[in-house]
GROMACS .gro file of N, CA and C in nm:
model
  465
    1UNK      N    1   0.083  -0.119   0.000
    1UNK     CA    2   0.000   0.000   0.000
    1UNK      C    3   0.088   0.125   0.000
    2UNK      N    4   0.057   0.218  -0.085
    2UNK     CA    5   0.132   0.343  -0.094
    2UNK      C    6   0.064   0.447  -0.006
    3UNK      N    7   0.145   0.516   0.075
    3UNK     CA    8   0.087   0.604   0.176
    3UNK      C    9   0.167   0.732   0.192
    4UNK      N   10   0.093   0.842   0.210
    4UNK     CA   11   0.152   0.970   0.252
    4UNK      C   12   0.137   0.973   0.404
    5UNK      N   13   0.249   0.990   0.474
    5UNK     CA   14   0.246   0.986   0.620
    5UNK      C   15   0.224   1.122   0.685
    6UNK      N   16   0.301   1.222   0.643
    6UNK     CA   17   0.295   1.350   0.713
    6UNK      C   18   0.345   1.464   0.625
    7UNK      N   19   0.309   1.587   0.665
    7UNK     CA   20   0.353   1.708   0.598
    7UNK      C   21   0.404   1.805   0.703
    8UNK      N   22   0.516   1.868   0.672
    8UNK     CA   23   0.572   1.974   0.756
    8UNK      C   24   0.601   2.093   0.666
    9UNK      N   25   0.564   2.212   0.712
    9UNK     CA   26   0.596   2.335   0.638
    9UNK      C   27   0.686   2.419   0.728
   10UNK      N   28   0.798   2.463   0.670
   10UNK     CA   29   0.899   2.540   0.744
   10UNK      C   30   0.911   2.677   0.678
   11UNK      N   31   0.910   2.784   0.758
   11UNK     CA   32   0.924   2.918   0.699
   11UNK      C   33   1.068   2.945   0.662
   12UNK      N   34   1.093   3.060   0.600
   12UNK     CA   35   1.227   3.088   0.548
   12UNK      C   36   1.332   3.106   0.657
   13UNK      N   37   1.289   3.127   0.780
   13UNK     CA   38   1.383   3.140   0.892
   13UNK      C   39   1.410   3.006   0.960
   14UNK      N   40   1.344   2.901   0.917
   14UNK     CA   41   1.364   2.769   0.976
   14UNK      C   42   1.265   2.734   1.085
   15UNK      N   43   1.161   2.814   1.101
   15UNK     CA   44   1.060   2.788   1.202
   15UNK      C   45   0.948   2.699   1.149
   16UNK      N   46   0.899   2.613   1.233
   16UNK     CA   47   0.788   2.524   1.197
   16UNK      C   48   0.659   2.606   1.195
   17UNK      N   49   0.590   2.608   1.081
   17UNK     CA   50   0.465   2.681   1.073
   17UNK      C   51   0.344   2.589   1.052
   18UNK      N   52   0.369   2.462   1.017
   18UNK     CA   53   0.259   2.368   0.999
   18UNK      C   54   0.311   2.226   1.006
   19UNK      N   55   0.238   2.140   1.071
   19UNK     CA   56   0.267   1.997   1.065
   19UNK      C   57   0.137   1.920   1.081
   20UNK      N   58   0.126   1.814   1.002
   20UNK     CA   59   0.006   1.732   1.003
   20UNK      C   60   0.044   1.588   0.974
   21UNK      N   61  -0.008   1.497   1.054
   21UNK     CA   62   0.012   1.354   1.033
   21UNK      C   63  -0.115   1.298   0.970
   22UNK      N   64  -0.100   1.221   0.863
   22UNK     CA   65  -0.215   1.168   0.790
   22UNK      C   66  -0.237   1.020   0.813
   23UNK      N   67  -0.134   0.948   0.853
   23UNK     CA   68  -0.144   0.804   0.871
   23UNK      C   69  -0.078   0.768   1.003
   24UNK      N   70  -0.158   0.731   1.100
   24UNK     CA   71  -0.109   0.709   1.236
   24UNK      C   72  -0.011   0.593   1.248
   25UNK      N   73  -0.029   0.487   1.173
   25UNK     CA   74   0.053   0.369   1.190
   25UNK      C   75   0.187   0.372   1.117
   26UNK      N   76   0.213   0.478   1.041
   26UNK     CA   77   0.332   0.480   0.957
   26UNK      C   78   0.459   0.516   1.028
   27UNK      N   79   0.467   0.635   1.083
   27UNK     CA   80   0.587   0.684   1.148
   27UNK      C   81   0.566   0.690   1.298
   28UNK      N   82   0.675   0.689   1.372
   28UNK     CA   83   0.664   0.706   1.516
   28UNK      C   84   0.607   0.843   1.549
   29UNK      N   85   0.529   0.850   1.655
   29UNK     CA   86   0.471   0.978   1.696
   29UNK      C   87   0.579   1.067   1.754
   30UNK      N   88   0.578   1.194   1.716
   30UNK     CA   89   0.673   1.291   1.766
   30UNK      C   90   0.599   1.395   1.849
   31UNK      N   91   0.669   1.450   1.946
   31UNK     CA   92   0.612   1.558   2.026
   31UNK      C   93   0.625   1.688   1.948
   32UNK      N   94   0.557   1.791   1.995
   32UNK     CA   95   0.566   1.923   1.933
   32UNK      C   96   0.710   1.972   1.935
   33UNK      N   97   0.779   1.948   2.045
   33UNK     CA   98   0.919   1.989   2.056
   33UNK      C   99   1.005   1.916   1.952
   34UNK      N  100   0.978   1.788   1.930
   34UNK     CA  101   1.052   1.712   1.829
   34UNK      C  102   1.032   1.771   1.689
   35UNK      N  103   0.907   1.811   1.659
   35UNK     CA  104   0.880   1.873   1.529
   35UNK      C  105   0.955   2.005   1.514
   36UNK      N  106   0.961   2.083   1.621
   36UNK     CA  107   1.035   2.210   1.616
   36UNK      C  108   1.184   2.186   1.592
   37UNK      N  109   1.240   2.085   1.660
   37UNK     CA  110   1.381   2.052   1.641
   37UNK      C  111   1.405   2.000   1.499
   38UNK      N  112   1.314   1.916   1.450
   38UNK     CA  113   1.326   1.863   1.314
   38UNK      C  114   1.325   1.975   1.211
   39UNK      N  115   1.236   2.071   1.227
   39UNK     CA  116   1.227   2.183   1.133
   39UNK      C  117   1.357   2.264   1.132
   40UNK      N  118   1.406   2.299   1.249
   40UNK     CA  119   1.529   2.377   1.257
   40UNK      C  120   1.650   2.301   1.205
   41UNK      N  121   1.657   2.172   1.236
   41UNK     CA  122   1.769   2.091   1.190
   41UNK      C  123   1.766   2.076   1.038
   42UNK      N  124   1.648   2.046   0.983
   42UNK     CA  125   1.639   2.032   0.838
   42UNK      C  126   1.674   2.162   0.768
   43UNK      N  127   1.629   2.273   0.823
   43UNK     CA  128   1.659   2.404   0.764
   43UNK      C  129   1.811   2.424   0.756
   44UNK      N  130   1.882   2.390   0.863
   44UNK     CA  131   2.028   2.405   0.865
   44UNK      C  132   2.097   2.311   0.767
   45UNK      N  133   2.053   2.186   0.764
   45UNK     CA  134   2.112   2.089   0.671
   45UNK      C  135   2.085   2.131   0.527
   46UNK      N  136   1.966   2.179   0.500
   46UNK     CA  137   1.932   2.224   0.366
   46UNK      C  138   2.021   2.340   0.324
   47UNK      N  139   2.044   2.434   0.414
   47UNK     CA  140   2.130   2.549   0.385
   47UNK      C  141   2.273   2.503   0.353
   48UNK      N  142   2.323   2.407   0.429
   48UNK     CA  143   2.459   2.357   0.406
   48UNK      C  144   2.467   2.285   0.272
   49UNK      N  145   2.369   2.200   0.243
   49UNK     CA  146   2.374   2.125   0.116
   49UNK      C  147   2.355   2.218  -0.004
   50UNK      N  148   2.289   2.329   0.015
   50UNK     CA  149   2.278   2.427  -0.093
   50UNK      C  150   2.415   2.484  -0.128
   51UNK      N  151   2.495   2.508  -0.027
   51UNK     CA  152   2.629   2.562  -0.049
   51UNK      C  153   2.726   2.456  -0.103
   52UNK      N  154   2.700   2.330  -0.074
   52UNK     CA  155   2.787   2.222  -0.122
   52UNK      C  156   2.759   2.184  -0.267
   53UNK      N  157   2.638   2.208  -0.313
   53UNK     CA  158   2.599   2.166  -0.447
   53UNK      C  159   2.674   2.246  -0.552
   54UNK      N  160   2.724   2.179  -0.654
   54UNK     CA  161   2.791   2.252  -0.763
   54UNK      C  162   2.689   2.321  -0.852
   55UNK      N  163   2.731   2.427  -0.920
   55UNK     CA  164   2.643   2.494  -1.016
   55UNK      C  165   2.627   2.406  -1.139
   56UNK      N  166   2.507   2.410  -1.194
   56UNK     CA  167   2.483   2.337  -1.319
   56UNK      C  168   2.541   2.422  -1.432
   57UNK      N  169   2.624   2.360  -1.514
   57UNK     CA  170   2.685   2.433  -1.625
   57UNK      C  171   2.588   2.435  -1.742
   58UNK      N  172   2.569   2.553  -1.797
   58UNK     CA  173   2.482   2.567  -1.913
   58UNK      C  174   2.564   2.612  -2.033
   59UNK      N  175   2.512   2.585  -2.149
   59UNK     CA  176   2.579   2.625  -2.272
   59UNK      C  177   2.572   2.776  -2.287
   60UNK      N  178   2.682   2.838  -2.325
   60UNK     CA  179   2.682   2.981  -2.355
   60UNK      C  180   2.628   2.998  -2.496
   61UNK      N  181   2.535   3.093  -2.513
   61UNK     CA  182   2.476   3.110  -2.646
   61UNK      C  183   2.579   3.163  -2.746
   62UNK      N  184   2.562   3.124  -2.868
   62UNK     CA  185   2.655   3.167  -2.974
   62UNK      C  186   2.606   3.299  -3.033
   63UNK      N  187   2.696   3.376  -3.079
   63UNK     CA  188   2.660   3.502  -3.144
   63UNK      C  189   2.709   3.621  -3.064
   64UNK      N  190   2.733   3.732  -3.134
   64UNK     CA  191   2.787   3.850  -3.066
   64UNK      C  192   2.688   3.919  -2.974
   65UNK      N  193   2.558   3.914  -3.004
   65UNK     CA  194   2.458   3.983  -2.923
   65UNK      C  195   2.384   3.889  -2.829
   66UNK      N  196   2.427   3.768  -2.818
   66UNK     CA  197   2.358   3.669  -2.734
   66UNK      C  198   2.383   3.699  -2.587
   67UNK      N  199   2.280   3.682  -2.510
   67UNK     CA  200   2.288   3.706  -2.365
   67UNK      C  201   2.327   3.576  -2.298
   68UNK      N  202   2.435   3.577  -2.220
   68UNK     CA  203   2.473   3.453  -2.151
   68UNK      C  204   2.371   3.419  -2.043
   69UNK      N  205   2.341   3.291  -2.031
   69UNK     CA  206   2.245   3.249  -1.929
   69UNK      C  207   2.317   3.228  -1.796
   70UNK      N  208   2.247   3.262  -1.690
   70UNK     CA  209   2.303   3.242  -1.556
   70UNK      C  210   2.278   3.099  -1.514
   71UNK      N  211   2.372   3.043  -1.439
   71UNK     CA  212   2.348   2.906  -1.392
   71UNK      C  213   2.235   2.903  -1.290
   72UNK      N  214   2.164   2.792  -1.287
   72UNK     CA  215   2.058   2.775  -1.187
   72UNK      C  216   2.119   2.771  -1.049
   73UNK      N  217   2.055   2.835  -0.951
   73UNK     CA  218   2.110   2.826  -0.816
   73UNK      C  219   2.098   2.683  -0.764
   74UNK      N  220   2.191   2.640  -0.681
   74UNK     CA  221   2.183   2.504  -0.628
   74UNK      C  222   2.059   2.487  -0.541
   75UNK      N  223   2.002   2.368  -0.544
   75UNK     CA  224   1.875   2.345  -0.475
   75UNK      C  225   1.891   2.287  -0.336
   76UNK      N  226   2.004   2.230  -0.304
   76UNK     CA  227   2.020   2.168  -0.173
   76UNK      C  228   1.951   2.033  -0.165
   77UNK      N  229   1.930   1.986  -0.044
   77UNK     CA  230   1.871   1.855  -0.018
   77UNK      C  231   1.728   1.851  -0.069
   78UNK      N  232   1.699   1.758  -0.158
   78UNK     CA  233   1.564   1.746  -0.214
   78UNK      C  234   1.494   1.618  -0.169
   79UNK      N  235   1.570   1.507  -0.159
   79UNK     CA  236   1.510   1.378  -0.123
   79UNK      C  237   1.599   1.307  -0.023
   80UNK      N  238   1.538   1.254   0.080
   80UNK     CA  239   1.607   1.170   0.177
   80UNK      C  240   1.528   1.041   0.185
   81UNK      N  241   1.593   0.931   0.151
   81UNK     CA  242   1.522   0.804   0.149
   81UNK      C  243   1.588   0.707   0.245
   82UNK      N  244   1.506   0.643   0.328
   82UNK     CA  245   1.552   0.540   0.420
   82UNK      C  246   1.481   0.411   0.384
   83UNK      N  247   1.505   0.307   0.459
   83UNK     CA  248   1.434   0.181   0.431
   83UNK      C  249   1.288   0.188   0.475
   84UNK      N  250   1.252   0.288   0.559
   84UNK     CA  251   1.116   0.296   0.612
   84UNK      C  252   1.031   0.407   0.554
   85UNK      N  253   1.092   0.514   0.506
   85UNK     CA  254   1.015   0.626   0.453
   85UNK      C  255   1.101   0.707   0.357
   86UNK      N  256   1.034   0.797   0.288
   86UNK     CA  257   1.100   0.890   0.196
   86UNK      C  258   1.058   1.031   0.236
   87UNK      N  259   1.155   1.121   0.241
   87UNK     CA  260   1.129   1.262   0.271
   87UNK      C  261   1.157   1.341   0.144
   88UNK      N  262   1.056   1.408   0.093
   88UNK     CA  263   1.070   1.491  -0.027
   88UNK      C  264   1.057   1.636   0.016
   89UNK      N  265   1.150   1.721  -0.028
   89UNK     CA  266   1.148   1.863   0.006
   89UNK      C  267   1.118   1.944  -0.118
   90UNK      N  268   1.023   2.036  -0.107
   90UNK     CA  269   0.996   2.133  -0.212
   90UNK      C  270   1.025   2.269  -0.153
   91UNK      N  271   1.124   2.337  -0.209
   91UNK     CA  272   1.166   2.469  -0.161
   91UNK      C  273   1.109   2.574  -0.256
   92UNK      N  274   1.026   2.664  -0.203
   92UNK     CA  275   0.966   2.767  -0.287
   92UNK      C  276   1.066   2.879  -0.311
   93UNK      N  277   1.033   2.969  -0.403
   93UNK     CA  278   1.120   3.082  -0.433
   93UNK      C  279   1.133   3.177  -0.314
   94UNK      N  280   1.036   3.176  -0.225
   94UNK     CA  281   1.041   3.263  -0.107
   94UNK      C  282   1.115   3.199   0.009
   95UNK      N  283   1.157   3.073  -0.006
   95UNK     CA  284   1.232   3.006   0.100
   95UNK      C  285   1.149   2.918   0.190
   96UNK      N  286   1.019   2.912   0.169
   96UNK     CA  287   0.934   2.822   0.246
   96UNK      C  288   0.959   2.680   0.197
   97UNK      N  289   0.972   2.587   0.292
   97UNK     CA  290   1.001   2.448   0.257
   97UNK      C  291   0.882   2.359   0.294
   98UNK      N  292   0.845   2.273   0.201
   98UNK     CA  293   0.740   2.175   0.223
   98UNK      C  294   0.808   2.039   0.231
   99UNK      N  295   0.794   1.971   0.343
   99UNK     CA  296   0.853   1.839   0.362
   99UNK      C  297   0.739   1.737   0.366
  100UNK      N  298   0.743   1.642   0.273
  100UNK     CA  299   0.640   1.541   0.265
  100UNK      C  300   0.701   1.405   0.294
  101UNK      N  301   0.649   1.338   0.395
  101UNK     CA  302   0.695   1.205   0.434
  101UNK      C  303   0.600   1.103   0.372
  102UNK      N  304   0.657   1.004   0.300
  102UNK     CA  305   0.575   0.903   0.235
  102UNK      C  306   0.647   0.769   0.238
  103UNK      N  307   0.577   0.666   0.192
  103UNK     CA  308   0.642   0.536   0.174
  103UNK      C  309   0.743   0.549   0.062
  104UNK      N  310   0.843   0.464   0.065
  104UNK     CA  311   0.948   0.470  -0.037
  104UNK      C  312   0.895   0.434  -0.175
  105UNK      N  313   0.784   0.360  -0.182
  105UNK     CA  314   0.728   0.319  -0.311
  105UNK      C  315   0.624   0.416  -0.364
  106UNK      N  316   0.597   0.522  -0.293
  106UNK     CA  317   0.497   0.620  -0.335
  106UNK      C  318   0.539   0.684  -0.467
  107UNK      N  319   0.449   0.682  -0.563
  107UNK     CA  320   0.477   0.739  -0.695
  107UNK      C  321   0.432   0.884  -0.702
  108UNK      N  322   0.494   0.961  -0.789
  108UNK     CA  323   0.456   1.100  -0.818
  108UNK      C  324   0.455   1.190  -0.696
  109UNK      N  325   0.552   1.176  -0.611
  109UNK     CA  326   0.559   1.258  -0.490
  109UNK      C  327   0.581   1.405  -0.526
  110UNK      N  328   0.657   1.431  -0.631
  110UNK     CA  329   0.679   1.569  -0.672
  110UNK      C  330   0.550   1.636  -0.718
  111UNK      N  331   0.462   1.561  -0.785
  111UNK     CA  332   0.332   1.614  -0.827
  111UNK      C  333   0.245   1.640  -0.704
  112UNK      N  334   0.248   1.548  -0.610
  112UNK     CA  335   0.169   1.562  -0.487
  112UNK      C  336   0.212   1.684  -0.409
  113UNK      N  337   0.341   1.705  -0.394
  113UNK     CA  338   0.389   1.816  -0.313
  113UNK      C  339   0.361   1.951  -0.381
  114UNK      N  340   0.364   1.954  -0.513
  114UNK     CA  341   0.330   2.077  -0.585
  114UNK      C  342   0.180   2.108  -0.572
  115UNK      N  343   0.098   2.004  -0.570
  115UNK     CA  344  -0.047   2.025  -0.549
  115UNK      C  345  -0.072   2.077  -0.408
  116UNK      N  346   0.001   2.027  -0.311
  116UNK     CA  347  -0.012   2.077  -0.174
  116UNK      C  348   0.029   2.224  -0.169
  117UNK      N  349   0.134   2.259  -0.242
  117UNK     CA  350   0.178   2.399  -0.250
  117UNK      C  351   0.068   2.486  -0.312
  118UNK      N  352  -0.001   2.436  -0.414
  118UNK     CA  353  -0.112   2.510  -0.474
  118UNK      C  354  -0.223   2.533  -0.373
  119UNK      N  355  -0.255   2.429  -0.295
  119UNK     CA  356  -0.356   2.444  -0.190
  119UNK      C  357  -0.313   2.548  -0.087
  120UNK      N  358  -0.186   2.546  -0.051
  120UNK     CA  359  -0.130   2.643   0.043
  120UNK      C  360  -0.146   2.785  -0.013
  121UNK      N  361  -0.113   2.803  -0.139
  121UNK     CA  362  -0.126   2.935  -0.201
  121UNK      C  363  -0.272   2.981  -0.204
  122UNK      N  364  -0.363   2.888  -0.241
  122UNK     CA  365  -0.504   2.924  -0.254
  122UNK      C  366  -0.573   2.951  -0.120
  123UNK      N  367  -0.540   2.874  -0.019
  123UNK     CA  368  -0.617   2.883   0.106
  123UNK      C  369  -0.543   2.951   0.221
  124UNK      N  370  -0.412   2.960   0.214
  124UNK     CA  371  -0.336   3.024   0.322
  124UNK      C  372  -0.288   3.162   0.277
  125UNK      N  373  -0.217   3.166   0.166
  125UNK     CA  374  -0.158   3.292   0.123
  125UNK      C  375  -0.263   3.393   0.076
  126UNK      N  376  -0.377   3.347   0.028
  126UNK     CA  377  -0.484   3.438  -0.014
  126UNK      C  378  -0.578   3.474   0.100
  127UNK      N  379  -0.552   3.419   0.217
  127UNK     CA  380  -0.633   3.449   0.334
  127UNK      C  381  -0.589   3.584   0.390
  128UNK      N  382  -0.677   3.683   0.393
  128UNK     CA  383  -0.637   3.816   0.440
  128UNK      C  384  -0.598   3.821   0.588
  129UNK      N  385  -0.634   3.719   0.663
  129UNK     CA  386  -0.603   3.719   0.806
  129UNK      C  387  -0.473   3.646   0.839
  130UNK      N  388  -0.413   3.584   0.739
  130UNK     CA  389  -0.288   3.513   0.763
  130UNK      C  390  -0.171   3.612   0.765
  131UNK      N  391  -0.086   3.598   0.865
  131UNK     CA  392   0.034   3.680   0.875
  131UNK      C  393   0.153   3.596   0.827
  132UNK      N  394   0.231   3.653   0.735
  132UNK     CA  395   0.345   3.581   0.680
  132UNK      C  396   0.439   3.531   0.788
  133UNK      N  397   0.495   3.415   0.764
  133UNK     CA  398   0.594   3.351   0.851
  133UNK      C  399   0.538   3.304   0.985
  134UNK      N  400   0.408   3.315   1.004
  134UNK     CA  401   0.346   3.271   1.129
  134UNK      C  402   0.283   3.133   1.111
  135UNK      N  403   0.253   3.064   1.221
  135UNK     CA  404   0.190   2.931   1.208
  135UNK      C  405   0.060   2.937   1.127
  136UNK      N  406   0.039   2.833   1.050
  136UNK     CA  407  -0.079   2.824   0.963
  136UNK      C  408  -0.196   2.773   1.045
  137UNK      N  409  -0.300   2.854   1.053
  137UNK     CA  410  -0.423   2.816   1.121
  137UNK      C  411  -0.539   2.852   1.027
  138UNK      N  412  -0.563   2.764   0.933
  138UNK     CA  413  -0.664   2.790   0.831
  138UNK      C  414  -0.746   2.662   0.810
  139UNK      N  415  -0.872   2.666   0.855
  139UNK     CA  416  -0.957   2.547   0.848
  139UNK      C  417  -0.982   2.501   0.704
  140UNK      N  418  -0.997   2.596   0.612
  140UNK     CA  419  -1.022   2.559   0.472
  140UNK      C  420  -0.902   2.483   0.415
  141UNK      N  421  -0.782   2.528   0.446
  141UNK     CA  422  -0.661   2.459   0.401
  141UNK      C  423  -0.655   2.318   0.461
  142UNK      N  424  -0.684   2.306   0.590
  142UNK     CA  425  -0.683   2.174   0.656
  142UNK      C  426  -0.781   2.079   0.588
  143UNK      N  427  -0.902   2.126   0.561
  143UNK     CA  428  -1.004   2.041   0.500
  143UNK      C  429  -0.965   1.996   0.360
  144UNK      N  430  -0.921   2.091   0.276
  144UNK     CA  431  -0.882   2.058   0.139
  144UNK      C  432  -0.761   1.966   0.135
  145UNK      N  433  -0.664   1.993   0.222
  145UNK     CA  434  -0.544   1.909   0.229
  145UNK      C  435  -0.579   1.768   0.272
  146UNK      N  436  -0.659   1.756   0.377
  146UNK     CA  437  -0.698   1.624   0.427
  146UNK      C  438  -0.777   1.546   0.321
  147UNK      N  439  -0.864   1.614   0.249
  147UNK     CA  440  -0.941   1.551   0.143
  147UNK      C  441  -0.849   1.500   0.033
  148UNK      N  442  -0.753   1.582  -0.006
  148UNK     CA  443  -0.659   1.544  -0.112
  148UNK      C  444  -0.573   1.425  -0.070
  149UNK      N  445  -0.521   1.426   0.052
  149UNK     CA  446  -0.434   1.318   0.100
  149UNK      C  447  -0.516   1.189   0.119
  150UNK      N  448  -0.638   1.199   0.167
  150UNK     CA  449  -0.724   1.080   0.180
  150UNK      C  450  -0.746   1.015   0.045
  151UNK      N  451  -0.766   1.097  -0.058
  151UNK     CA  452  -0.784   1.044  -0.194
  151UNK      C  453  -0.660   0.967  -0.238
  152UNK      N  454  -0.542   1.019  -0.210
  152UNK     CA  455  -0.416   0.952  -0.248
  152UNK      C  456  -0.398   0.824  -0.167
  153UNK      N  457  -0.419   0.832  -0.036
  153UNK     CA  458  -0.397   0.716   0.051
  153UNK      C  459  -0.499   0.606   0.030
  154UNK      N  460  -0.614   0.635  -0.029
  154UNK     CA  461  -0.715   0.532  -0.049
  154UNK      C  462  -0.699   0.458  -0.181
  155UNK      N  463  -0.604   0.500  -0.264
  155UNK     CA  464  -0.582   0.432  -0.393
  155UNK      C  465  -0.520   0.297  -0.375
   0.00000   0.00000   0.00000
């Protein structure tokens, strides 16, 4: 059975702003303090791996008036896979990180995490009462996210 276990959202400063467990039997239960430590630790490791990653070399355009392309910035840690779970990280342009924990055999995790990001944009970022970089407390986002993950986990 393919399962999405949990989601963690980390702000650009490394603070935990959202965490949700979707499948109780999958991962060990963590305390709130453990989630805070996990968010800060991952943020630091991600920053280090971003600096370790080499730049991707691109072809320089030919011609006298051609504009040289800039190399893509390094992305840092994107996937961490163990024998028990897979951690997929989606880093937005603003520095917010979405960490999705799933089974190692889960297919299309990148599509799933981008859809979660779309839900976040639609229901959290467009909420006039949400303050940037603060914990996410949005019932509509919770409902839509839970519905989407239930659909995936029931396949």
